PDB file of C-alpha atoms in Angstrom:
ATOM      1  CA  MET Q   1     -29.335  -4.597  35.048  1.00 37.00           C
ATOM      2  CA  ALA Q   2     -27.618  -5.101  31.727  1.00 39.00           C
ATOM      3  CA  GLY Q   3     -28.513  -8.291  29.970  1.00 43.00           C
ATOM      4  CA  PRO Q   4     -26.127 -10.709  28.248  1.00 44.00           C
ATOM      5  CA  GLY Q   5     -24.294  -8.930  25.451  1.00 44.00           C
ATOM      6  CA  ASP Q   6     -25.612  -5.527  26.572  1.00 45.00           C
ATOM      7  CA  ASP Q   7     -22.679  -3.268  27.451  1.00 42.00           C
ATOM      8  CA  THR Q   8     -24.601   0.008  27.363  1.00 43.00           C
ATOM      9  CA  LEU Q   9     -24.636   0.235  31.157  1.00 40.00           C
ATOM     10  CA  LEU Q  10     -21.070  -0.890  31.755  1.00 41.00           C
ATOM     11  CA  PRO Q  11     -18.810   1.810  33.203  1.00 43.00           C
ATOM     12  CA  PRO Q  12     -15.970   2.836  30.906  1.00 49.00           C
ATOM     13  CA  ALA Q  13     -12.630   1.277  31.734  1.00 60.00           C
ATOM     14  CA  SER Q  14      -9.869   3.537  33.020  1.00 86.00           C
ATOM     15  CA  PRO Q  15      -7.813   4.738  30.075  1.00 92.00           C
ATOM     16  CA  PHE Q  16      -4.322   3.451  29.422  1.00 96.00           C
ATOM     17  CA  ARG Q  17      -2.122   6.560  29.532  1.00 97.00           C
ATOM     18  CA  ILE Q  18       0.934   6.817  27.290  1.00 98.00           C
ATOM     19  CA  LEU Q  19       3.323   9.654  28.115  1.00 98.00           C
ATOM     20  CA  HIS Q  20       5.978  10.842  25.643  1.00 98.00           C
ATOM     21  CA  VAL Q  21       8.883  12.715  27.210  1.00 98.00           C
ATOM     22  CA  SER Q  22      11.622  14.893  25.735  1.00 98.00           C
ATOM     23  CA  THR Q  23      13.454  17.981  27.026  1.00 97.00           C
ATOM     24  CA  GLY Q  24      11.482  21.118  26.186  1.00 96.00           C
ATOM     25  CA  ASN Q  25       8.184  19.527  25.085  1.00 97.00           C
ATOM     26  CA  VAL Q  26       8.225  21.741  22.012  1.00 97.00           C
ATOM     27  CA  CYS Q  27       9.890  19.502  19.372  1.00 98.00           C
ATOM     28  CA  ARG Q  28      10.319  15.748  19.766  1.00 98.00           C
ATOM     29  CA  SER Q  29       7.604  14.869  22.272  1.00 98.00           C
ATOM     30  CA  PRO Q  30       4.898  16.989  20.574  1.00 98.00           C
ATOM     31  CA  ILE Q  31       5.745  15.353  17.247  1.00 98.00           C
ATOM     32  CA  THR Q  32       5.627  11.912  18.863  1.00 98.00           C
ATOM     33  CA  GLU Q  33       2.401  12.599  20.768  1.00 98.00           C
ATOM     34  CA  ARG Q  34       0.498  13.873  17.747  1.00 98.00           C
ATOM     35  CA  LEU Q  35       1.874  11.246  15.331  1.00 98.00           C
ATOM     36  CA  HIS Q  36       0.915   8.569  17.864  1.00 98.00           C
ATOM     37  CA  ARG Q  37      -2.615   9.933  18.171  1.00 96.00           C
ATOM     38  CA  HIS Q  38      -2.880  10.183  14.392  1.00 96.00           C
ATOM     39  CA  ALA Q  39      -1.760   6.573  13.915  1.00 96.00           C
ATOM     40  CA  LEU Q  40      -4.334   5.382  16.456  1.00 95.00           C
ATOM     41  CA  GLU Q  41      -7.067   7.306  14.643  1.00 94.00           C
ATOM     42  CA  LEU Q  42      -6.061   5.773  11.305  1.00 93.00           C
ATOM     43  CA  ARG Q  43      -6.320   2.264  12.739  1.00 92.00           C
ATOM     44  CA  LEU Q  44      -9.258   2.645  15.111  1.00 91.00           C
ATOM     45  CA  GLY Q  45     -11.301   5.402  13.489  1.00 85.00           C
ATOM     46  CA  ALA Q  46     -11.338   9.147  14.038  1.00 68.00           C
ATOM     47  CA  HIS Q  47     -13.706   9.043  17.023  1.00 64.00           C
ATOM     48  CA  ARG Q  48     -12.276   6.027  18.863  1.00 68.00           C
ATOM     49  CA  SER Q  49      -9.195   5.749  20.983  1.00 70.00           C
ATOM     50  CA  GLY Q  50      -9.720   2.224  22.267  1.00 73.00           C
ATOM     51  CA  GLY Q  51      -9.097   3.538  25.773  1.00 91.00           C
ATOM     52  CA  LEU Q  52      -5.583   4.673  24.832  1.00 95.00           C
ATOM     53  CA  LEU Q  53      -4.786   8.238  25.902  1.00 96.00           C
ATOM     54  CA  VAL Q  54      -1.592   9.832  24.540  1.00 97.00           C
ATOM     55  CA  GLU Q  55       0.084  12.838  26.208  1.00 97.00           C
ATOM     56  CA  SER Q  56       3.530  14.444  26.462  1.00 98.00           C
ATOM     57  CA  ALA Q  57       5.723  16.549  28.744  1.00 98.00           C
ATOM     58  CA  GLY Q  58       9.305  17.798  28.984  1.00 98.00           C
ATOM     59  CA  THR Q  59      11.971  17.338  31.646  1.00 97.00           C
ATOM     60  CA  TRP Q  60      12.750  21.051  31.191  1.00 95.00           C
ATOM     61  CA  GLY Q  61       9.359  21.727  29.681  1.00 86.00           C
ATOM     62  CA  HIS Q  62       8.419  25.140  28.333  1.00 88.00           C
ATOM     63  CA  GLU Q  63       5.185  25.345  30.327  1.00 93.00           C
ATOM     64  CA  GLY Q  64       2.406  26.853  28.232  1.00 94.00           C
ATOM     65  CA  ALA Q  65       4.550  27.219  25.095  1.00 95.00           C
ATOM     66  CA  PRO Q  66       3.392  26.226  21.613  1.00 96.00           C
ATOM     67  CA  MET Q  67       5.330  23.594  19.725  1.00 97.00           C
ATOM     68  CA  GLU Q  68       8.107  24.759  17.431  1.00 98.00           C
ATOM     69  CA  ALA Q  69       6.922  25.879  13.990  1.00 98.00           C
ATOM     70  CA  HIS Q  70       9.054  23.255  12.229  1.00 98.00           C
ATOM     71  CA  ALA Q  71       7.530  20.561  14.444  1.00 98.00           C
ATOM     72  CA  ALA Q  72       4.057  21.688  13.395  1.00 98.00           C
ATOM     73  CA  THR Q  73       5.146  21.553   9.751  1.00 98.00           C
ATOM     74  CA  VAL Q  74       6.376  17.978  10.170  1.00 98.00           C
ATOM     75  CA  LEU Q  75       3.040  16.955  11.662  1.00 98.00           C
ATOM     76  CA  ALA Q  76       1.180  18.544   8.769  1.00 98.00           C
ATOM     77  CA  ASP Q  77       3.387  16.551   6.370  1.00 98.00           C
ATOM     78  CA  TYR Q  78       1.914  13.366   7.878  1.00 97.00           C
ATOM     79  CA  GLY Q  79      -1.654  14.644   8.033  1.00 97.00           C
ATOM     80  CA  ALA Q  80      -1.512  14.882  11.840  1.00 97.00           C
ATOM     81  CA  ASP Q  81      -3.062  17.804  13.697  1.00 95.00           C
ATOM     82  CA  PRO Q  82      -0.681  20.225  15.482  1.00 97.00           C
ATOM     83  CA  ALA Q  83      -3.469  22.548  16.645  1.00 96.00           C
ATOM     84  CA  GLY Q  84      -3.998  23.431  20.281  1.00 96.00           C
ATOM     85  CA  PHE Q  85      -0.776  21.989  21.624  1.00 97.00           C
ATOM     86  CA  ILE Q  86       0.483  23.481  24.913  1.00 97.00           C
ATOM     87  CA  GLY Q  87       3.879  22.564  26.368  1.00 97.00           C
ATOM     88  CA  ARG Q  88       4.112  21.055  29.848  1.00 97.00           C
ATOM     89  CA  GLU Q  89       6.889  20.537  32.354  1.00 97.00           C
ATOM     90  CA  LEU Q  90       7.115  16.932  33.534  1.00 97.00           C
ATOM     91  CA  LEU Q  91       5.590  16.576  36.998  1.00 97.00           C
ATOM     92  CA  ASP Q  92       5.329  13.706  39.438  1.00 97.00           C
ATOM     93  CA  GLU Q  93       1.612  13.434  38.742  1.00 97.00           C
ATOM     94  CA  HIS Q  94       2.272  12.791  35.040  1.00 97.00           C
ATOM     95  CA  VAL Q  95       4.564   9.876  35.864  1.00 97.00           C
ATOM     96  CA  ILE Q  96       2.216   8.512  38.532  1.00 97.00           C
ATOM     97  CA  ARG Q  97      -0.734   8.445  36.113  1.00 96.00           C
ATOM     98  CA  ALA Q  98       1.185   7.052  33.129  1.00 97.00           C
ATOM     99  CA  ASP Q  99       0.901   3.363  32.298  1.00 98.00           C
ATOM    100  CA  LEU Q 100       3.681   3.634  29.724  1.00 98.00           C
ATOM    101  CA  VAL Q 101       6.372   6.305  29.439  1.00 98.00           C
ATOM    102  CA  LEU Q 102       8.275   6.567  26.157  1.00 98.00           C
ATOM    103  CA  THR Q 103      11.237   8.935  26.130  1.00 98.00           C
ATOM    104  CA  ALA Q 104      13.332  10.443  23.355  1.00 98.00           C
ATOM    105  CA  THR Q 105      16.676   9.481  24.914  1.00 98.00           C
ATOM    106  CA  ARG Q 106      18.290   7.320  27.566  1.00 97.00           C
ATOM    107  CA  ASP Q 107      18.938  10.433  29.676  1.00 97.00           C
ATOM    108  CA  HIS Q 108      15.225  11.244  29.655  1.00 98.00           C
ATOM    109  CA  ARG Q 109      14.469   7.654  30.641  1.00 97.00           C
ATOM    110  CA  ALA Q 110      16.903   7.920  33.558  1.00 97.00           C
ATOM    111  CA  GLN Q 111      15.336  11.192  34.680  1.00 97.00           C
ATOM    112  CA  VAL Q 112      11.843   9.704  34.672  1.00 98.00           C
ATOM    113  CA  ILE Q 113      12.970   6.622  36.592  1.00 97.00           C
ATOM    114  CA  SER Q 114      14.817   8.804  39.123  1.00 96.00           C
ATOM    115  CA  MET Q 115      11.502  10.452  40.007  1.00 96.00           C
ATOM    116  CA  GLY Q 116      10.418   7.174  41.582  1.00 90.00           C
ATOM    117  CA  HIS Q 117       6.760   6.078  41.538  1.00 89.00           C
ATOM    118  CA  SER Q 118       7.821   2.558  40.448  1.00 93.00           C
ATOM    119  CA  ALA Q 119       8.379   3.950  36.959  1.00 96.00           C
ATOM    120  CA  GLY Q 120      11.248   1.647  36.007  1.00 94.00           C
ATOM    121  CA  LEU Q 121       9.168  -1.214  34.612  1.00 94.00           C
ATOM    122  CA  ARG Q 122       7.013   1.064  32.456  1.00 97.00           C
ATOM    123  CA  THR Q 123       9.581   3.544  31.158  1.00 98.00           C
ATOM    124  CA  PHE Q 124      11.493   2.958  27.926  1.00 98.00           C
ATOM    125  CA  THR Q 125      13.024   5.032  25.185  1.00 98.00           C
ATOM    126  CA  LEU Q 126      10.768   5.046  22.126  1.00 98.00           C
ATOM    127  CA  LYS Q 127      13.283   3.134  20.021  1.00 97.00           C
ATOM    128  CA  GLU Q 128      13.951   0.666  22.835  1.00 97.00           C
ATOM    129  CA  PHE Q 129      10.225  -0.076  23.121  1.00 98.00           C
ATOM    130  CA  ASN Q 130      10.043  -0.443  19.333  1.00 97.00           C
ATOM    131  CA  ARG Q 131      12.808  -3.059  19.448  1.00 96.00           C
ATOM    132  CA  LEU Q 132      11.163  -4.964  22.278  1.00 97.00           C
ATOM    133  CA  VAL Q 133       7.600  -5.059  20.920  1.00 97.00           C
ATOM    134  CA  ARG Q 134       8.829  -6.311  17.552  1.00 96.00           C
ATOM    135  CA  ALA Q 135      10.204  -9.359  19.389  1.00 96.00           C
ATOM    136  CA  ILE Q 136       6.891 -10.135  21.136  1.00 97.00           C
ATOM    137  CA  ASP Q 137       4.625 -12.745  19.551  1.00 96.00           C
ATOM    138  CA  PRO Q 138       1.236 -11.013  19.056  1.00 95.00           C
ATOM    139  CA  ALA Q 139      -0.475 -14.342  19.751  1.00 94.00           C
ATOM    140  CA  THR Q 140       0.669 -14.075  23.383  1.00 96.00           C
ATOM    141  CA  LEU Q 141      -1.268 -10.822  23.877  1.00 97.00           C
ATOM    142  CA  PRO Q 142      -4.999 -10.529  24.653  1.00 95.00           C
ATOM    143  CA  GLU Q 143      -7.062 -10.131  21.509  1.00 93.00           C
ATOM    144  CA  PRO Q 144      -8.955  -6.854  21.023  1.00 89.00           C
ATOM    145  CA  ASP Q 145     -12.636  -7.244  21.921  1.00 88.00           C
ATOM    146  CA  PRO Q 146     -15.034  -4.817  20.182  1.00 83.00           C
ATOM    147  CA  ASP Q 147     -17.765  -5.750  22.670  1.00 84.00           C
ATOM    148  CA  LEU Q 148     -15.882  -4.081  25.516  1.00 86.00           C
ATOM    149  CA  PRO Q 149     -16.126  -0.306  26.096  1.00 85.00           C
ATOM    150  CA  ASP Q 150     -12.370   0.095  25.521  1.00 87.00           C
ATOM    151  CA  GLY Q 151     -12.223  -2.462  22.723  1.00 86.00           C
ATOM    152  CA  GLY Q 152     -10.153  -4.697  24.971  1.00 92.00           C
ATOM    153  CA  LEU Q 153      -7.111  -2.569  24.223  1.00 94.00           C
ATOM    154  CA  VAL Q 154      -6.345  -1.495  27.788  1.00 95.00           C
ATOM    155  CA  GLU Q 155      -5.785  -5.102  28.859  1.00 96.00           C
ATOM    156  CA  ARG Q 156      -3.735  -5.704  25.695  1.00 96.00           C
ATOM    157  CA  ALA Q 157      -1.602  -2.605  26.333  1.00 97.00           C
ATOM    158  CA  ARG Q 158      -0.888  -3.602  29.929  1.00 97.00           C
ATOM    159  CA  ALA Q 159       0.157  -7.065  28.794  1.00 98.00           C
ATOM    160  CA  LEU Q 160       2.383  -5.559  26.115  1.00 98.00           C
ATOM    161  CA  VAL Q 161       4.232  -3.362  28.623  1.00 98.00           C
ATOM    162  CA  GLY Q 162       4.752  -6.326  30.940  1.00 97.00           C
ATOM    163  CA  ALA Q 163       6.118  -8.466  28.120  1.00 97.00           C
ATOM    164  CA  ALA Q 164       8.447  -5.683  26.974  1.00 97.00           C
ATOM    165  CA  ALA Q 165       9.775  -5.165  30.492  1.00 96.00           C
ATOM    166  CA  ALA Q 166      10.485  -8.896  30.786  1.00 95.00           C
ATOM    167  CA  LEU Q 167      12.489  -8.849  27.548  1.00 95.00           C
ATOM    168  CA  ARG Q 168      14.550  -5.769  28.322  1.00 90.00           C
ATOM    169  CA  GLY Q 169      17.515  -7.562  29.879  1.00 84.00           C
ATOM    170  CA  TRP Q 170      17.643 -10.125  27.081  1.00 88.00           C
ATOM    171  CA  LEU Q 171      17.274  -7.975  23.966  1.00 79.00           C
ATOM    172  CA  LEU Q 172      19.906  -5.276  24.201  1.00 82.00           C
ATOM    173  CA  ALA Q 173      20.528  -2.430  21.778  1.00 79.00           C
ATOM    174  CA  PRO Q 174      23.341  -3.020  19.245  1.00 85.00           C
ATOM    175  CA  ASN Q 175      24.814   0.291  20.412  1.00 85.00           C
ATOM    176  CA  PRO Q 176      23.663   3.060  22.787  1.00 79.00           C
ATOM    177  CA  GLU Q 177      22.952   5.518  19.969  1.00 87.00           C
ATOM    178  CA  SER Q 178      20.364   3.197  18.446  1.00 91.00           C
ATOM    179  CA  ASP Q 179      17.972   4.038  21.293  1.00 94.00           C
ATOM    180  CA  GLU Q 180      18.268   7.823  20.849  1.00 97.00           C
ATOM    181  CA  VAL Q 181      16.089  10.368  19.038  1.00 98.00           C
ATOM    182  CA  TYR Q 182      18.262  13.458  18.725  1.00 97.00           C
ATOM    183  CA  ASP Q 183      17.055  16.980  19.449  1.00 97.00           C
ATOM    184  CA  PRO Q 184      16.226  19.057  16.339  1.00 97.00           C
ATOM    185  CA  TYR Q 185      15.736  22.283  18.313  1.00 96.00           C
ATOM    186  CA  GLY Q 186      17.161  25.178  16.318  1.00 96.00           C
ATOM    187  CA  ALA Q 187      17.913  22.986  13.291  1.00 98.00           C
ATOM    188  CA  PRO Q 188      16.580  23.548   9.749  1.00 98.00           C
ATOM    189  CA  ILE Q 189      13.339  21.964   8.579  1.00 98.00           C
ATOM    190  CA  THR Q 190      15.241  19.202   6.751  1.00 98.00           C
ATOM    191  CA  PHE Q 191      16.592  17.880  10.063  1.00 98.00           C
ATOM    192  CA  PHE Q 192      13.158  18.172  11.678  1.00 98.00           C
ATOM    193  CA  ARG Q 193      11.756  16.082   8.823  1.00 98.00           C
ATOM    194  CA  SER Q 194      14.433  13.415   9.296  1.00 98.00           C
ATOM    195  CA  ILE Q 195      13.605  13.261  13.009  1.00 98.00           C
ATOM    196  CA  GLY Q 196       9.896  13.097  12.164  1.00 98.00           C
ATOM    197  CA  ASP Q 197      10.604  10.143   9.881  1.00 98.00           C
ATOM    198  CA  GLU Q 198      12.584   8.382  12.640  1.00 98.00           C
ATOM    199  CA  ILE Q 199       9.757   8.887  15.094  1.00 98.00           C
ATOM    200  CA  ASN Q 200       7.089   7.781  12.639  1.00 98.00           C
ATOM    201  CA  GLN Q 201       8.986   4.593  11.789  1.00 97.00           C
ATOM    202  CA  ALA Q 202       9.585   3.842  15.463  1.00 98.00           C
ATOM    203  CA  LEU Q 203       5.912   4.339  16.291  1.00 98.00           C
ATOM    204  CA  ASP Q 204       4.481   2.105  13.558  1.00 97.00           C
ATOM    205  CA  PRO Q 205       5.157  -1.320  15.163  1.00 97.00           C
ATOM    206  CA  VAL Q 206       4.299   0.101  18.582  1.00 98.00           C
ATOM    207  CA  VAL Q 207       0.834   1.184  17.437  1.00 97.00           C
ATOM    208  CA  THR Q 208       0.369  -2.125  15.607  1.00 97.00           C
ATOM    209  CA  ALA Q 209       1.228  -4.030  18.787  1.00 97.00           C
ATOM    210  CA  LEU Q 210      -1.073  -1.860  20.910  1.00 96.00           C
ATOM    211  CA  THR Q 211      -4.075  -2.169  18.612  1.00 95.00           C
ATOM    212  CA  GLY Q 212      -3.545  -5.504  16.897  1.00 93.00           C
ATOM    213  CA  LEU Q 213      -4.110  -3.668  13.611  1.00 89.00           C
ATOM    214  CA  PRO Q 214      -1.448  -3.001  10.969  1.00 87.00           C
ATOM    215  CA  ALA Q 215      -1.138   0.356   9.233  1.00 81.00           C
ATOM    216  CA  ARG Q 216      -3.506   0.758   6.323  1.00 74.00           C
ATOM    217  CA  ALA Q 217      -1.889   0.418   2.930  1.00 62.00           C
TER     218      ALA Q 217
END
């Protein structure tokens, strides 16, 4: 039996799954997935995830396809790793397993919610979730706990999603377009880079809220 303070025999907590959704799963959602993973590594360390597992899929996903070359270039610009990515079509099982679904657009959000599985309270557009978490007082969330196998971040993430869902009806977007990340498919690299910058800026407060750690200067 493990003694006081000895967590070596504790079973690992179930991971908190974050699912990014776009259309083809070759541009926006791969960029968002890999930038999100990269940001977590920068805050938590290269070999720790804090129990946070980040994935992606597409509502019309190109199953088995690599990400677009321009998307890979954008990731390299940020020091994130594009290697080994394989596109997936969004399936019921992805939504069922996800604790948080972040979509590129309102249409994607509606499609995820229409699949059922009680997804409504845990599905947001990325920019919508950004707006909501910035309004949440971090002091109301559970503190990370390095003594726990998951660093205490799974409990914190679940609380964050609940708080964001509670705020949704009170903190509306200034206009519908402000919650959209537009599709760069077929566009030049300059547009891909502008979309990458939008995604990166939207992710920063989200990752800070999830981890309790700001981006390193």
